[in-house]
Short mmCIF file of C-alpha atoms (C1' of nucleotides) and ligand atoms in Angstrom, two decimals:
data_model
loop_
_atom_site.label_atom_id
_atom_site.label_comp_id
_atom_site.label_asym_id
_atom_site.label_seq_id
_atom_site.Cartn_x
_atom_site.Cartn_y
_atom_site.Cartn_z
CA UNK A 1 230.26 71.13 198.11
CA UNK A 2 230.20 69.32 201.23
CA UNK A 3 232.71 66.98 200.16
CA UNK A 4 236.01 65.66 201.42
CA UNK A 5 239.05 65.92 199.06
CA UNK A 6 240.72 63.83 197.33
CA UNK A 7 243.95 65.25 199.29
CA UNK A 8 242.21 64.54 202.87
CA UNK A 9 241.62 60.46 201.48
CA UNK A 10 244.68 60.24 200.30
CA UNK A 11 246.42 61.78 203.59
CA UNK A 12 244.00 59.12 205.93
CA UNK A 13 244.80 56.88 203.70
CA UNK A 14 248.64 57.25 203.98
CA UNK A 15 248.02 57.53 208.05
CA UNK A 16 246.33 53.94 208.29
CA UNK A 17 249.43 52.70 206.52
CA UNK A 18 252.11 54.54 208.75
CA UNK A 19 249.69 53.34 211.85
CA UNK A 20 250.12 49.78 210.55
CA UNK A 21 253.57 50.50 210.55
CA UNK A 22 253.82 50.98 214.34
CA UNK A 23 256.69 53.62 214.41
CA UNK A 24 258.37 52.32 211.46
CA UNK A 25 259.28 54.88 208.74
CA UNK A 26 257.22 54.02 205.45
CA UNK A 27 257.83 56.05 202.44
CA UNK A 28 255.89 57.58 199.58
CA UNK A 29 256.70 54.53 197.35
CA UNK A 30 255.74 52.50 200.12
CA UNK A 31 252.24 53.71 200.46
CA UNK A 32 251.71 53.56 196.91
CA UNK A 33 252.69 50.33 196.65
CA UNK A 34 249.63 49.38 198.81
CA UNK A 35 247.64 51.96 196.96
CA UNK A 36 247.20 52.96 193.65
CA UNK A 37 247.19 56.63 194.52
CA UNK A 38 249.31 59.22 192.16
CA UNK A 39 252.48 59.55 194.17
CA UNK A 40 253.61 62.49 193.54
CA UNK A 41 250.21 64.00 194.86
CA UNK A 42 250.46 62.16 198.12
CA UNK A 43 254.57 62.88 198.69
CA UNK A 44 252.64 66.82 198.45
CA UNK A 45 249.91 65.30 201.36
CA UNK A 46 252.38 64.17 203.20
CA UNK A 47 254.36 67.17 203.35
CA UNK A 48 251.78 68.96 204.51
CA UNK A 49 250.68 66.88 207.11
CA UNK A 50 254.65 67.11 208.19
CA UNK A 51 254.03 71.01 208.57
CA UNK A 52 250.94 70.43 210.70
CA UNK A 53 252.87 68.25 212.47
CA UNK A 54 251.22 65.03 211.90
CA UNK A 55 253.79 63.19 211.00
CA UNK A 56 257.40 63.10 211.07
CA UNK A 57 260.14 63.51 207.80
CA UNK A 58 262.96 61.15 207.72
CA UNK A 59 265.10 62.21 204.97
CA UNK A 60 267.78 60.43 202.94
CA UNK A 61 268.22 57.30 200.98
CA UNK A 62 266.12 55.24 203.94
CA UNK A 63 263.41 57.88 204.59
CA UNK A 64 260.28 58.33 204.80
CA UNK A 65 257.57 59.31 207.11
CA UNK A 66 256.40 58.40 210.41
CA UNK A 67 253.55 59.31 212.92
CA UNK A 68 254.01 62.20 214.81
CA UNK A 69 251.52 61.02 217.84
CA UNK A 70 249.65 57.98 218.67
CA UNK A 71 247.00 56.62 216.25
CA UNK A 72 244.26 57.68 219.32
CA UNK A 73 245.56 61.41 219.27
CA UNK A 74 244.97 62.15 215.60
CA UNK A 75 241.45 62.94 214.63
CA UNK A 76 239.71 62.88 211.07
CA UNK A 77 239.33 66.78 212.15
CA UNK A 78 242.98 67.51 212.58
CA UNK A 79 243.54 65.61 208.83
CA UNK A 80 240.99 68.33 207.48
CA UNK A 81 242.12 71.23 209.07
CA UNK A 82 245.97 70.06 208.28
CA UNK A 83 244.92 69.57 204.00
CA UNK A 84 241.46 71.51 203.49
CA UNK A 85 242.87 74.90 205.76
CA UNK A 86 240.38 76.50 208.03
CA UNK A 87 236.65 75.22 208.54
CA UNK A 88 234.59 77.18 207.18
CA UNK A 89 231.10 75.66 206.37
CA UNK A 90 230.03 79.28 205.47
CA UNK A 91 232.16 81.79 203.56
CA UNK A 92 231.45 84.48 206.41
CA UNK A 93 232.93 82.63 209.54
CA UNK A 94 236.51 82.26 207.89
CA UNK A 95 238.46 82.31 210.76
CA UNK A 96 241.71 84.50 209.54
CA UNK A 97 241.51 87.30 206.60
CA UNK A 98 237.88 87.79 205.24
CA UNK A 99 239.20 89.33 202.10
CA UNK A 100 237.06 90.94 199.74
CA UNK A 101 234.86 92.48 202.65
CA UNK A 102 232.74 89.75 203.77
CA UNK A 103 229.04 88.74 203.24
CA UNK A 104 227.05 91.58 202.45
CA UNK A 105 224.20 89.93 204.33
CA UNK A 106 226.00 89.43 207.13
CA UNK A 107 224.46 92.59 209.13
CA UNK A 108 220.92 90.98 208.98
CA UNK A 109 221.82 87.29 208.28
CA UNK A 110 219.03 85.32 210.04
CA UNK A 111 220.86 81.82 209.30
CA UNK A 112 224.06 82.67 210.27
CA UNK A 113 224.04 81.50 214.05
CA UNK A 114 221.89 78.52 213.35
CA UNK A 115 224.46 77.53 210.93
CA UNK A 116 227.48 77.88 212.82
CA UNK A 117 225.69 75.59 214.85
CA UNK A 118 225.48 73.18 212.43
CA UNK A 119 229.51 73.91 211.87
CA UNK A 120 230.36 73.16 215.31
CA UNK A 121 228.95 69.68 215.81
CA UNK A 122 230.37 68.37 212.92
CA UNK A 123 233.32 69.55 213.80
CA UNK A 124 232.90 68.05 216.86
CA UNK A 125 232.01 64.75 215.07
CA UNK A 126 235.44 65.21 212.99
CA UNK A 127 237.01 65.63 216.23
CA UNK A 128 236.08 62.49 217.87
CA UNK A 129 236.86 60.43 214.81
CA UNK A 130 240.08 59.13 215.40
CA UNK A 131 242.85 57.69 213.39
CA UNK A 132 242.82 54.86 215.44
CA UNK A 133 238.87 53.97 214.56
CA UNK A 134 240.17 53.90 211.12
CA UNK A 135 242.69 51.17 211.82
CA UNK A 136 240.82 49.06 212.94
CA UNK A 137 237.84 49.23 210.68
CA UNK A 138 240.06 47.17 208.37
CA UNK A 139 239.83 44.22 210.56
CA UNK A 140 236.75 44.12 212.70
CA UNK A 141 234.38 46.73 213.54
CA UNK A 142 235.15 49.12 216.75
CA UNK A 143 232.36 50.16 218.19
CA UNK A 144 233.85 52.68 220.88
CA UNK A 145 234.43 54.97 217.63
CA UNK A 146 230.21 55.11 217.40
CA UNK A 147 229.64 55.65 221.22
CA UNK A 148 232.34 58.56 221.19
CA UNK A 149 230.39 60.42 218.28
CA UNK A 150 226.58 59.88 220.15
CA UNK A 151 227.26 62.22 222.72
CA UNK A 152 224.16 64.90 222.02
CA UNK B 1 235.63 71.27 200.38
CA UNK B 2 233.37 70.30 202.96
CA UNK B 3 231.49 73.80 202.42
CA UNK B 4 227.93 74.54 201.64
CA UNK B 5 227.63 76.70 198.45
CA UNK B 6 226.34 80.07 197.89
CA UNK B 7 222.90 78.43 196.17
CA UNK B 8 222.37 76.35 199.09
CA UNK B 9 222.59 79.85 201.82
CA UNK B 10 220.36 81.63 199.20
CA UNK B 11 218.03 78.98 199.30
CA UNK B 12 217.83 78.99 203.15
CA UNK B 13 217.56 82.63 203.44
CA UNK B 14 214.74 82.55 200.26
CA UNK B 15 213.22 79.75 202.57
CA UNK B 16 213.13 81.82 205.66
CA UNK B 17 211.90 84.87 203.95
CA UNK B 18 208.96 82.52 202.65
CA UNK B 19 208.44 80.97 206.39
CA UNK B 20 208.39 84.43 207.43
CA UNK B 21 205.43 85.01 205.46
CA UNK B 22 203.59 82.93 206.44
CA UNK B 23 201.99 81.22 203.01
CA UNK B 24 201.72 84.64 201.15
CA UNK B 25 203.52 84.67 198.54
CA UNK B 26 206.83 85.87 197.29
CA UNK B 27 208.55 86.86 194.86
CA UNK B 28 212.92 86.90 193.83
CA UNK B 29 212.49 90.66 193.85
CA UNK B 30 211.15 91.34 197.49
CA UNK B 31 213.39 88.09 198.76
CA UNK B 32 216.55 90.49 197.23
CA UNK B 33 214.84 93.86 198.51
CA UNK B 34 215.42 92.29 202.16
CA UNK B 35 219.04 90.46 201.60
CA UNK B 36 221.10 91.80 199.29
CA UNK B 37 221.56 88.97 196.94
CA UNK B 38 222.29 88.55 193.40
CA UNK B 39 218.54 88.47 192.27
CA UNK B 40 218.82 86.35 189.32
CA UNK B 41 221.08 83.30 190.84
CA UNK B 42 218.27 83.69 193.72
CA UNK B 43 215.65 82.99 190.86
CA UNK B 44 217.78 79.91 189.74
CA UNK B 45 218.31 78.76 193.11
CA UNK B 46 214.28 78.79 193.30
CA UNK B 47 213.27 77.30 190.69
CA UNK B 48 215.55 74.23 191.88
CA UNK B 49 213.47 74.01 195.00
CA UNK B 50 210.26 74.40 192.72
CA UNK B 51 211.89 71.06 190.94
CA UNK B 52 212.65 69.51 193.86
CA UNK B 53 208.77 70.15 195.89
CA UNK B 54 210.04 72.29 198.76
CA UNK B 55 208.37 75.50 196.72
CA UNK B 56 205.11 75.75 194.87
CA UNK B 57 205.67 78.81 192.23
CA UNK B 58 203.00 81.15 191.70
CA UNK B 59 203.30 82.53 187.51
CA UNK B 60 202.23 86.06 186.07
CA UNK B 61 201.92 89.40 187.05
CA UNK B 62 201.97 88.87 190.89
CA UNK B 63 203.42 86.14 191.45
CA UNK B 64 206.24 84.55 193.06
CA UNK B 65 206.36 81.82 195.42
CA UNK B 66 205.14 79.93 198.74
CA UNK B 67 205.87 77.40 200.81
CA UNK B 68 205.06 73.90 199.67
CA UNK B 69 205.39 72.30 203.14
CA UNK B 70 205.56 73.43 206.98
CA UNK B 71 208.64 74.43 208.31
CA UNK B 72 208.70 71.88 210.69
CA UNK B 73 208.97 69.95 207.67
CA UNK B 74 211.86 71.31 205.62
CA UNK B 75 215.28 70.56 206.69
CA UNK B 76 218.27 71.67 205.78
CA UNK B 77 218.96 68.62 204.51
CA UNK B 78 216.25 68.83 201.88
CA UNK B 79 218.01 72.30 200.90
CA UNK B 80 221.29 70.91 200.60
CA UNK B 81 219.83 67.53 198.78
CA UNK B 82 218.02 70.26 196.24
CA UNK B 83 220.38 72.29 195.62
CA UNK B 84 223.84 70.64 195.61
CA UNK B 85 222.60 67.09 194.76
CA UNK B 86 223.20 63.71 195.99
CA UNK B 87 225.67 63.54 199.37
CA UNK B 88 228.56 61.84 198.55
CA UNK B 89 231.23 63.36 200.79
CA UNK B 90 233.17 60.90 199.29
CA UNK B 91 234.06 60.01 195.40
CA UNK B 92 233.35 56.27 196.07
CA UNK B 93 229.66 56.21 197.36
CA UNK B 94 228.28 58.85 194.61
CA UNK B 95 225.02 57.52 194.60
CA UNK B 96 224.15 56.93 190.78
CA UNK B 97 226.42 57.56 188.09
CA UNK B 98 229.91 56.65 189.07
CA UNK B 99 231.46 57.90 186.01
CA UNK B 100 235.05 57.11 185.29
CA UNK B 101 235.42 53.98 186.75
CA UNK B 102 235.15 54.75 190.28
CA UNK B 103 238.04 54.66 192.67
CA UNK B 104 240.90 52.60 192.31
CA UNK B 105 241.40 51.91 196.16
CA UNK B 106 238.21 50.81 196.54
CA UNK B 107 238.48 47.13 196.93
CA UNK B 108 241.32 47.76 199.97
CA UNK B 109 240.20 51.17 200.97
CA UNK B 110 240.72 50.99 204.63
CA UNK B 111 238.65 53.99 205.41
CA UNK B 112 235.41 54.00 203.01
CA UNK B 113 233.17 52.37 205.66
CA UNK B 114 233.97 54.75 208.53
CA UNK B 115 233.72 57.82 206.08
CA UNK B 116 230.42 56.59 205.40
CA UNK B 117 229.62 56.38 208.78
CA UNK B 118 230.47 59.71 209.29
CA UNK B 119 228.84 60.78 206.27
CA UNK B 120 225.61 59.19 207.73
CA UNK B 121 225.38 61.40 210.73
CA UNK B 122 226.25 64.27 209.00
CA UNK B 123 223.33 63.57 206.92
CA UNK B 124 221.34 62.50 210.20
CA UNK B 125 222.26 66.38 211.20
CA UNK B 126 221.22 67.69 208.50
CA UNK B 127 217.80 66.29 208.36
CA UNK B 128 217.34 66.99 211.83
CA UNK B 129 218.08 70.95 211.25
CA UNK B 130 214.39 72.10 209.93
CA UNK B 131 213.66 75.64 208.72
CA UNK B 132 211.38 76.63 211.94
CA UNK B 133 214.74 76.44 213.96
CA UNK B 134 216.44 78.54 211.53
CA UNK B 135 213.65 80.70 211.60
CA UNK B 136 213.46 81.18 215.56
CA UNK B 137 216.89 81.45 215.59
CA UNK B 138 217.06 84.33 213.41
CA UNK B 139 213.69 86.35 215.11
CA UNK B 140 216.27 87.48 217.94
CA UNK B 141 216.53 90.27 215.83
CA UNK B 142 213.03 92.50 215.27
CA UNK B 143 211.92 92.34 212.22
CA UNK B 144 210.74 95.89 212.32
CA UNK B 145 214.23 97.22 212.95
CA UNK B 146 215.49 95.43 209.11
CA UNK B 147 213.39 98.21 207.86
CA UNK B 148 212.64 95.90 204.62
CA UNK B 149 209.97 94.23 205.91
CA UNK B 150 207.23 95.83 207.08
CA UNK B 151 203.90 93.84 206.63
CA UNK B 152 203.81 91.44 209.44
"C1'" DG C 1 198.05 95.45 175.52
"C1'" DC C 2 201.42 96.17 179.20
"C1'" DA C 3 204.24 95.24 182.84
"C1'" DA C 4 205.71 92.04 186.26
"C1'" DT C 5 206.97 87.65 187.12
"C1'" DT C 6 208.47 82.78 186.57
"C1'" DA C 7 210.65 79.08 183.08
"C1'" DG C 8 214.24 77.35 180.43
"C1'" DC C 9 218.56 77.09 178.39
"C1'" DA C 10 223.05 78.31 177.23
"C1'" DC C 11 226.95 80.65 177.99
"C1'" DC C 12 230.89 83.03 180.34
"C1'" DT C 13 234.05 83.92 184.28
"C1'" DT C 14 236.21 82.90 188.50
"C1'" DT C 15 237.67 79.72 191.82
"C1'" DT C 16 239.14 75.36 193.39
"C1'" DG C 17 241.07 70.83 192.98
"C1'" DA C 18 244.20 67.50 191.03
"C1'" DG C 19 248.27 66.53 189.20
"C1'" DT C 20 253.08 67.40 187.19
"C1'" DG C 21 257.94 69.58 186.02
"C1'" DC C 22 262.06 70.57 187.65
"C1'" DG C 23 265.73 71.34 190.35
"C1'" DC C 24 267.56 71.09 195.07
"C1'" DT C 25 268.87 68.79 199.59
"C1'" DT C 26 269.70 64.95 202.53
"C1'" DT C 27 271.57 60.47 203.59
"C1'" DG C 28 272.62 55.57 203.50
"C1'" DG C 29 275.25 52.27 201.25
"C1'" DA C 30 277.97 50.26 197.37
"C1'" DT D 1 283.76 58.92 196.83
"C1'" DC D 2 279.85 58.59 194.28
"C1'" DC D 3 275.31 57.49 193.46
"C1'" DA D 4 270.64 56.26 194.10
"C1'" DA D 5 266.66 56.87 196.87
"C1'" DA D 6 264.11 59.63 199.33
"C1'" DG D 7 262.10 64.15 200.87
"C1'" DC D 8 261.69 69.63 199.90
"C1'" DG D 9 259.97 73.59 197.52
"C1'" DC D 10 257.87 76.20 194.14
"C1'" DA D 11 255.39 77.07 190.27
"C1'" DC D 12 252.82 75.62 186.72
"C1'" DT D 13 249.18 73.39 183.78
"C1'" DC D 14 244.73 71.17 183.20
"C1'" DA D 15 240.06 70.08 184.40
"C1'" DA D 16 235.96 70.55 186.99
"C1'" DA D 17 232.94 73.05 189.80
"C1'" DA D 18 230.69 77.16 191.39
"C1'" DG D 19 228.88 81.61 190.61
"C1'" DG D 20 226.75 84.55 187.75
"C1'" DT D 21 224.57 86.54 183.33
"C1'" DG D 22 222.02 86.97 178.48
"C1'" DC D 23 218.31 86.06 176.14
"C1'" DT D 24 213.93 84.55 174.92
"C1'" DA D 25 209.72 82.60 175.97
"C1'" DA D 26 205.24 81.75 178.81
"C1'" DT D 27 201.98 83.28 182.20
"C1'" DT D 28 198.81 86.44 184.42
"C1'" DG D 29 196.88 90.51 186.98
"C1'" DC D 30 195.84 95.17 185.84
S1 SF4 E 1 224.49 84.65 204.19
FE1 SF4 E 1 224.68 84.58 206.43
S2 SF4 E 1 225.60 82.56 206.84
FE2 SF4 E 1 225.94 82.98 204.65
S3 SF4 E 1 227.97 83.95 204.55
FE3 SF4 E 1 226.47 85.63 204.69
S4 SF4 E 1 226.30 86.07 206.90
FE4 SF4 E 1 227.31 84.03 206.71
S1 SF4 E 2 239.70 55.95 198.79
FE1 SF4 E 2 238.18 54.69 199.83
S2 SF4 E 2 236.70 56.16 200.68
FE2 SF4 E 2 237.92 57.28 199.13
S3 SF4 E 2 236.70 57.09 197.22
FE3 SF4 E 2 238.18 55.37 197.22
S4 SF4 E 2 237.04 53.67 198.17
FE4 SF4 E 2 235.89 55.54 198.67
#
DNA sequence: GCAATTAGCACCTTTTGAGTGCGCTTTGGA
DNA sequence: TCCAAAGCGCACTCAAAAGGTGCTAATTGC
């Protein structure tokens, strides 16, 4: 549906906060504290973004949850592809197991290549959207962000 | 799921078909005699560009359906408006009806005016993909070796 | 009149997304 | 030592969306 999912807001939403944080473990409760998000949905985020290796797992009575890189390293694309799997755009190009055969169209699919197309630069866009642009959108507006996504 | 749907790649290959011809008309059955496509979701999927002007629709015995515009002036962002309605990408900036309430994080949310940023440009994409480029890109391939298609 | 075709609406089925239950593990501190 | 706070893992329910179909008109060339 061309849409982002809730999941993916919730998981930039809990990397701004452990960005704020500078290092410093934050927790589930933490993050909801700051925003009224279901918590036990984002402790599942979070978890996954610690198997994509976003961010890092502190367990125990203290834990939490820090960032795994710097805020410039982590991309709105690498949030996608860690909570919404594979990127698709079309259900022929998905990139692992094409179960149930594939498009039957496929063989004499004029749109497929022009679409793929399409796939790639926004990709591209998701890729040069960076954590770090987020940040600081809640203080003043960074305008590097815009002049890394006009290169076409 | 940041994913076009089915209707929308049905309506771009029913579009093509109809570029292909060239202002004669067409109708679902000869559109599903050259892709193999469920024919009646193709007739839905039609009748939504009829609503939405991108198709006039021819009625009776030999009818079907034409082109309302160029296709240097149909973009795949007037498919994807058509067929899969407004373009949120997010929950927050659903253009009309916000129904429910709206989201709770909205008067913090940290990363609703970059999303919409990137939302913009993917729309800016969009509009700038027309259905002549999809078109082109697909005559790589002969149209006399599809076998389906024979009269031009 | 007949057959082909679009129009309209409602319905069903499958898939996906969102959220929760429940028990376990880890760990710091009282 | 014990407990509370936190993460871990899995499976499960519930709701919404997407995909597809049934059925009955209305239109129109032959
Ligand atoms: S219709 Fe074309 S673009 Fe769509 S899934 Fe099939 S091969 Fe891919
Ligand atoms: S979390 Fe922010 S971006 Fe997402 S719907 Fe709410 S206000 Fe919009």
């Amino acid at each position: 549906m061309l849409q982002l999912t809730k999941r993916t807001e919730y998981g930039l939403l809990a990397l701004v906060h452990l960005a704020d944080r500078e290092g410093a473990v934050a927790s589930v409760r933490e993050i909801c504290e700051r925003f009224p998000l279901p918590k036990r949905t984002v402790a599942e985020v979070l978890k996954d973004l610690q198997h994509a290796g976003l961010v890092d797992s502190i367990r125990g009575s203290s834990g939490g949850y820090t960032l795994a890189r710097a805020p410039e390293q982590v991309t709105l694309g690498d949030v996608v592809r860690a909570l919404e799997g594979a990127p698709p755009l079309t259900t022929c190009e998905s990139p692992i197991v094409l179960k149930g055969g594939g498009c039957e169209v496929q063989p004499m699919c004029p749109i497929k290549s022009p679409i793929q197309r399409v796939r790639e630069r926004l990709w591209q866009m998701l890729e040069h959207t960076t954590l770090r642009s987020l940040v600081s959108k809640g203080s003043h507006v960074s305008l590097g962000a815009l002049g890394a996504v006009e290169s076409n």
